[in-house]
């Protein structure tokens, strides 16, 4: 009885291992590998285009911020009814003339 049990266990394991090896072998054929690589390349291309679009959008937004800061440096806003002030190189930093000793 014990020998019969181990014979059945061994045969079942052999069948399972053979089926598993066959499935893996089917996935590793040149056609399936080429198909999977093509699908991966298409997905990578889409991700790269989305990344480039995001970089372009953020670059344009940052450029607009820098242009605004430069314009603020060239023509600082004058508060009504106060002494003249100046803006330093940092964006929107307002300094009183008296504190600088000028």
PDB file of C-alpha atoms in Angstrom:
ATOM      1  CA  UNK A   1       0.000   0.000   0.000  1.00  0.00           C
ATOM      2  CA  UNK A   2       2.805   2.436   0.830  1.00  0.00           C
ATOM      3  CA  UNK A   3       4.549   1.684  -2.441  1.00  0.00           C
ATOM      4  CA  UNK A   4       1.353   2.355  -4.355  1.00  0.00           C
ATOM      5  CA  UNK A   5       0.964   5.725  -2.558  1.00  0.00           C
ATOM      6  CA  UNK A   6       4.495   6.824  -3.450  1.00  0.00           C
ATOM      7  CA  UNK A   7       4.045   5.602  -7.028  1.00  0.00           C
ATOM      8  CA  UNK A   8       0.943   7.775  -7.416  1.00  0.00           C
ATOM      9  CA  UNK A   9       2.693  10.777  -5.779  1.00  0.00           C
ATOM     10  CA  UNK A  10       5.683  10.378  -8.097  1.00  0.00           C
ATOM     11  CA  UNK A  11       3.511  10.023 -11.208  1.00  0.00           C
ATOM     12  CA  UNK A  12       1.478  13.102 -10.230  1.00  0.00           C
ATOM     13  CA  UNK A  13       4.620  15.129  -9.636  1.00  0.00           C
ATOM     14  CA  UNK A  14       6.004  14.036 -12.995  1.00  0.00           C
ATOM     15  CA  UNK A  15       2.826  15.046 -14.828  1.00  0.00           C
ATOM     16  CA  UNK A  16       2.748  18.415 -13.037  1.00  0.00           C
ATOM     17  CA  UNK A  17       6.427  19.108 -13.816  1.00  0.00           C
ATOM     18  CA  UNK A  18       5.977  18.154 -17.472  1.00  0.00           C
ATOM     19  CA  UNK A  19       2.962  20.449 -17.890  1.00  0.00           C
ATOM     20  CA  UNK A  20       4.762  23.309 -16.148  1.00  0.00           C
ATOM     21  CA  UNK A  21       7.833  22.864 -18.380  1.00  0.00           C
ATOM     22  CA  UNK A  22       5.643  22.837 -21.488  1.00  0.00           C
ATOM     23  CA  UNK A  23       3.951  26.104 -20.505  1.00  0.00           C
ATOM     24  CA  UNK A  24       7.311  27.780 -19.868  1.00  0.00           C
ATOM     25  CA  UNK A  25       8.666  26.480 -23.182  1.00  0.00           C
ATOM     26  CA  UNK A  26       5.668  27.952 -25.042  1.00  0.00           C
ATOM     27  CA  UNK A  27       6.299  31.358 -23.458  1.00  0.00           C
ATOM     28  CA  UNK A  28       9.952  31.281 -24.481  1.00  0.00           C
ATOM     29  CA  UNK A  29       9.466  30.787 -28.234  1.00  0.00           C
ATOM     30  CA  UNK A  30      10.987  33.479 -30.458  1.00  0.00           C
ATOM     31  CA  UNK A  31       7.550  34.614 -31.653  1.00  0.00           C
ATOM     32  CA  UNK A  32       6.164  35.084 -28.159  1.00  0.00           C
ATOM     33  CA  UNK A  33       9.306  36.854 -26.979  1.00  0.00           C
ATOM     34  CA  UNK A  34       9.202  39.179 -29.996  1.00  0.00           C
ATOM     35  CA  UNK A  35       5.528  39.930 -29.374  1.00  0.00           C
ATOM     36  CA  UNK A  36       6.102  40.716 -25.729  1.00  0.00           C
ATOM     37  CA  UNK A  37       9.067  42.934 -26.603  1.00  0.00           C
ATOM     38  CA  UNK A  38       6.993  44.841 -29.169  1.00  0.00           C
ATOM     39  CA  UNK A  39       4.190  45.445 -26.663  1.00  0.00           C
ATOM     40  CA  UNK A  40       6.731  46.619 -24.083  1.00  0.00           C
ATOM     41  CA  UNK A  41       8.365  48.969 -26.591  1.00  0.00           C
ATOM     42  CA  UNK A  42       5.020  50.525 -27.493  1.00  0.00           C
ATOM     43  CA  UNK A  43       4.238  51.088 -23.828  1.00  0.00           C
ATOM     44  CA  UNK A  44       7.677  52.586 -23.230  1.00  0.00           C
ATOM     45  CA  UNK A  45       7.205  54.954 -26.168  1.00  0.00           C
ATOM     46  CA  UNK A  46       3.903  56.182 -24.748  1.00  0.00           C
ATOM     47  CA  UNK A  47       5.463  56.727 -21.329  1.00  0.00           C
ATOM     48  CA  UNK A  48       8.384  58.649 -22.857  1.00  0.00           C
ATOM     49  CA  UNK A  49       6.008  60.902 -24.817  1.00  0.00           C
ATOM     50  CA  UNK A  50       4.012  61.619 -21.652  1.00  0.00           C
ATOM     51  CA  UNK A  51       7.221  62.382 -19.759  1.00  0.00           C
ATOM     52  CA  UNK A  52       8.434  64.751 -22.503  1.00  0.00           C
ATOM     53  CA  UNK A  53       5.041  66.503 -22.504  1.00  0.00           C
ATOM     54  CA  UNK A  54       5.175  66.942 -18.706  1.00  0.00           C
ATOM     55  CA  UNK A  55       8.724  68.305 -18.873  1.00  0.00           C
ATOM     56  CA  UNK A  56       7.723  70.765 -21.613  1.00  0.00           C
ATOM     57  CA  UNK A  57       4.686  71.979 -19.643  1.00  0.00           C
ATOM     58  CA  UNK A  58       6.671  72.435 -16.431  1.00  0.00           C
ATOM     59  CA  UNK A  59       9.481  74.185 -18.334  1.00  0.00           C
ATOM     60  CA  UNK A  60       7.026  76.664 -19.825  1.00  0.00           C
ATOM     61  CA  UNK A  61       5.458  77.295 -16.407  1.00  0.00           C
ATOM     62  CA  UNK A  62       8.848  77.873 -14.771  1.00  0.00           C
ATOM     63  CA  UNK A  63       9.928  80.139 -17.623  1.00  0.00           C
ATOM     64  CA  UNK A  64       6.795  82.251 -17.096  1.00  0.00           C
ATOM     65  CA  UNK A  65       7.610  82.499 -13.372  1.00  0.00           C
ATOM     66  CA  UNK A  66      11.162  83.601 -14.134  1.00  0.00           C
ATOM     67  CA  UNK A  67       9.992  86.179 -16.676  1.00  0.00           C
ATOM     68  CA  UNK A  68       7.582  87.579 -14.101  1.00  0.00           C
ATOM     69  CA  UNK A  69      10.378  87.779 -11.513  1.00  0.00           C
ATOM     70  CA  UNK A  70      12.653  89.556 -13.981  1.00  0.00           C
ATOM     71  CA  UNK A  71       9.890  92.013 -14.797  1.00  0.00           C
ATOM     72  CA  UNK A  72       9.367  92.610 -11.061  1.00  0.00           C
ATOM     73  CA  UNK A  73      13.097  93.336 -10.702  1.00  0.00           C
ATOM     74  CA  UNK A  74      13.025  95.801 -13.595  1.00  0.00           C
ATOM     75  CA  UNK A  75       9.822  97.549 -12.567  1.00  0.00           C
ATOM     76  CA  UNK A  76       9.105  96.926  -8.883  1.00  0.00           C
ATOM     77  CA  UNK A  77       5.621  97.703  -7.664  1.00  0.00           C
ATOM     78  CA  UNK A  78       5.372 101.009  -5.821  1.00  0.00           C
ATOM     79  CA  UNK A  79       3.247 100.828  -2.673  1.00  0.00           C
ATOM     80  CA  UNK A  80       1.006 103.822  -2.277  1.00  0.00           C
ATOM     81  CA  UNK A  81       2.048 106.418   0.303  1.00  0.00           C
ATOM     82  CA  UNK A  82       5.381 104.865   1.329  1.00  0.00           C
ATOM     83  CA  UNK A  83       9.083 105.341   0.704  1.00  0.00           C
ATOM     84  CA  UNK A  84      10.638 103.961  -2.444  1.00  0.00           C
ATOM     85  CA  UNK A  85      11.602 100.303  -2.183  1.00  0.00           C
ATOM     86  CA  UNK A  86      13.645  98.006  -4.329  1.00  0.00           C
ATOM     87  CA  UNK A  87      13.394  94.324  -5.134  1.00  0.00           C
ATOM     88  CA  UNK A  88      16.449  92.096  -4.917  1.00  0.00           C
ATOM     89  CA  UNK A  89      17.331  89.278  -7.307  1.00  0.00           C
ATOM     90  CA  UNK A  90      15.247  86.756  -5.379  1.00  0.00           C
ATOM     91  CA  UNK A  91      11.660  86.755  -6.620  1.00  0.00           C
ATOM     92  CA  UNK A  92       9.392  89.184  -4.784  1.00  0.00           C
ATOM     93  CA  UNK A  93      11.789  90.054  -1.946  1.00  0.00           C
ATOM     94  CA  UNK A  94      11.068  93.660  -0.953  1.00  0.00           C
ATOM     95  CA  UNK A  95      13.708  95.563   1.057  1.00  0.00           C
ATOM     96  CA  UNK A  96      13.357  98.993   2.664  1.00  0.00           C
ATOM     97  CA  UNK A  97      15.984 101.488   1.511  1.00  0.00           C
ATOM     98  CA  UNK A  98      16.684 102.582   5.119  1.00  0.00           C
ATOM     99  CA  UNK A  99      17.758  99.118   6.241  1.00  0.00           C
ATOM    100  CA  UNK A 100      20.447  98.902   3.547  1.00  0.00           C
ATOM    101  CA  UNK A 101      21.964 102.260   4.495  1.00  0.00           C
ATOM    102  CA  UNK A 102      21.162 103.846   1.120  1.00  0.00           C
TER     103      UNK A 102
END
